[in-house]
Structure formats: structure tokens, C-alpha cells
Amino acid sequence: SRGIMASKGEGAGAAAADTKTPADFLKSIKGRHVEVKLNSGCDYKGVLACLDGYMNIAMEQTEEFVDGQLKNKYGDCFIRGNNVLYIHAKNSA
């Protein structure tokens, strides 16, 4: 039971204080380099310009990858949220 986050007792307050919501994550990655994976399997890599509550995404300096191969480069790109499988924020290092 040590591997499960505490919900009662000692340590529960500390764990709750460190918890971030998905909305917190999305706000924190605005302006950073991200990889967006679509349900179709395509990947888009670029700078996250903005997004909304429906996960509609606007990106800049966008590159499209299909089967790991670079297919296109776009200045700006808009992705409808219902196509998004996940968003991965690149490390800023």
C-alpha cells in the first residue's frame, strides 16, 4: 500500500498540496515546445501558442511527422481538439 498515494492519515496533506490538475499542466506549457499526437497516428511538433477548454490547439513553427518521417513544415497550425490523443511537453533543457 506504500505505492498508492495516501488519501488518509500522515502525508495526505502534503500529497494533496502537490497535486496539479490537467488544466494547470496545460497552462504551464503555453509557449513551450510540445509534441501533439493525433488519433490518426500523426505527430505535430512545435511551439504551443494557445489552447482552449475543448483542447483545440494553435501551434507555431509546426512540423508534421507521419510514421516518424518529416512530411511538412507549417508556420502556424490549428488542430481540432477531438483529434488529439495526447500532448507531450518537451523538457526546457
PDB file of N, CA, C and O in Angstrom, residues 1-2 4-17:
ATOM      1  N   SER A   1       0.811  -1.190   0.000  1.00  0.00           N
ATOM      2  CA  SER A   1       0.000   0.000   0.000  1.00  0.00           C
ATOM      3  C   SER A   1       0.856   1.256   0.000  1.00  0.00           C
ATOM      4  O   SER A   1       0.368   2.337  -0.151  1.00  0.00           O
ATOM      5  N   ARG A   2       2.187   1.122   0.113  1.00  0.00           N
ATOM      6  CA  ARG A   2       3.056   2.293   0.097  1.00  0.00           C
ATOM      7  C   ARG A   2       3.118   2.919  -1.296  1.00  0.00           C
ATOM      8  O   ARG A   2       3.413   4.098  -1.433  1.00  0.00           O
ATOM      9  N   ILE A   4       0.673   3.412  -3.289  1.00  0.00           N
ATOM     10  CA  ILE A   4      -0.548   4.149  -3.597  1.00  0.00           C
ATOM     11  C   ILE A   4      -0.527   5.471  -2.847  1.00  0.00           C
ATOM     12  O   ILE A   4      -0.150   5.520  -1.689  1.00  0.00           O
ATOM     13  N   MET A   5      -0.944   6.557  -3.527  1.00  0.00           N
ATOM     14  CA  MET A   5      -0.930   7.863  -2.890  1.00  0.00           C
ATOM     15  C   MET A   5      -1.849   7.857  -1.676  1.00  0.00           C
ATOM     16  O   MET A   5      -2.968   7.338  -1.735  1.00  0.00           O
ATOM     17  N   ALA A   6      -1.376   8.441  -0.598  1.00  0.00           N
ATOM     18  CA  ALA A   6      -2.131   8.468   0.652  1.00  0.00           C
ATOM     19  C   ALA A   6      -3.394   9.288   0.483  1.00  0.00           C
ATOM     20  O   ALA A   6      -3.383  10.358  -0.095  1.00  0.00           O
ATOM     21  N   SER A   7      -4.499   8.764   0.996  1.00  0.00           N
ATOM     22  CA  SER A   7      -5.743   9.522   0.979  1.00  0.00           C
ATOM     23  C   SER A   7      -6.182   9.880   2.389  1.00  0.00           C
ATOM     24  O   SER A   7      -7.013  10.730   2.573  1.00  0.00           O
ATOM     25  N   LYS A   8      -5.625   9.194   3.387  1.00  0.00           N
ATOM     26  CA  LYS A   8      -5.930   9.482   4.788  1.00  0.00           C
ATOM     27  C   LYS A   8      -4.649   9.419   5.577  1.00  0.00           C
ATOM     28  O   LYS A   8      -3.690   8.789   5.173  1.00  0.00           O
ATOM     29  N   GLY A   9      -4.680  10.058   6.725  1.00  0.00           N
ATOM     30  CA  GLY A   9      -3.570   9.914   7.650  1.00  0.00           C
ATOM     31  C   GLY A   9      -2.360  10.728   7.274  1.00  0.00           C
ATOM     32  O   GLY A   9      -2.425  11.688   6.513  1.00  0.00           O
ATOM     33  N   GLU A  10      -1.226  10.286   7.769  1.00  0.00           N
ATOM     34  CA  GLU A  10       0.030  11.007   7.627  1.00  0.00           C
ATOM     35  C   GLU A  10       0.447  11.127   6.162  1.00  0.00           C
ATOM     36  O   GLU A  10       0.422  10.165   5.415  1.00  0.00           O
ATOM     37  N   GLY A  11       0.799  12.329   5.758  1.00  0.00           N
ATOM     38  CA  GLY A  11       1.282  12.550   4.400  1.00  0.00           C
ATOM     39  C   GLY A  11       0.203  12.928   3.402  1.00  0.00           C
ATOM     40  O   GLY A  11       0.498  13.353   2.312  1.00  0.00           O
ATOM     41  N   ALA A  12      -1.046  12.755   3.750  1.00  0.00           N
ATOM     42  CA  ALA A  12      -2.120  13.044   2.797  1.00  0.00           C
ATOM     43  C   ALA A  12      -2.170  14.525   2.450  1.00  0.00           C
ATOM     44  O   ALA A  12      -2.374  14.890   1.302  1.00  0.00           O
ATOM     45  N   GLY A  13      -1.968  15.400   3.416  1.00  0.00           N
ATOM     46  CA  GLY A  13      -1.999  16.839   3.160  1.00  0.00           C
ATOM     47  C   GLY A  13      -0.895  17.266   2.227  1.00  0.00           C
ATOM     48  O   GLY A  13      -1.093  18.053   1.320  1.00  0.00           O
ATOM     49  N   ALA A  14       0.292  16.728   2.402  1.00  0.00           N
ATOM     50  CA  ALA A  14       1.426  17.065   1.547  1.00  0.00           C
ATOM     51  C   ALA A  14       1.185  16.590   0.121  1.00  0.00           C
ATOM     52  O   ALA A  14       1.486  17.293  -0.833  1.00  0.00           O
ATOM     53  N   ALA A  15       0.624  15.395  -0.024  1.00  0.00           N
ATOM     54  CA  ALA A  15       0.354  14.859  -1.360  1.00  0.00           C
ATOM     55  C   ALA A  15      -0.691  15.720  -2.067  1.00  0.00           C
ATOM     56  O   ALA A  15      -0.571  16.018  -3.243  1.00  0.00           O
ATOM     57  N   ALA A  16      -1.726  16.132  -1.354  1.00  0.00           N
ATOM     58  CA  ALA A  16      -2.784  16.945  -1.950  1.00  0.00           C
ATOM     59  C   ALA A  16      -2.244  18.316  -2.360  1.00  0.00           C
ATOM     60  O   ALA A  16      -2.648  18.868  -3.375  1.00  0.00           O
ATOM     61  N   ALA A  17      -1.331  18.876  -1.604  1.00  0.00           N
ATOM     62  CA  ALA A  17      -0.783  20.189  -1.912  1.00  0.00           C
ATOM     63  C   ALA A  17       0.048  20.162  -3.200  1.00  0.00           C
ATOM     64  O   ALA A  17       0.148  21.159  -3.895  1.00  0.00           O
TER      65      ALA A  17
END
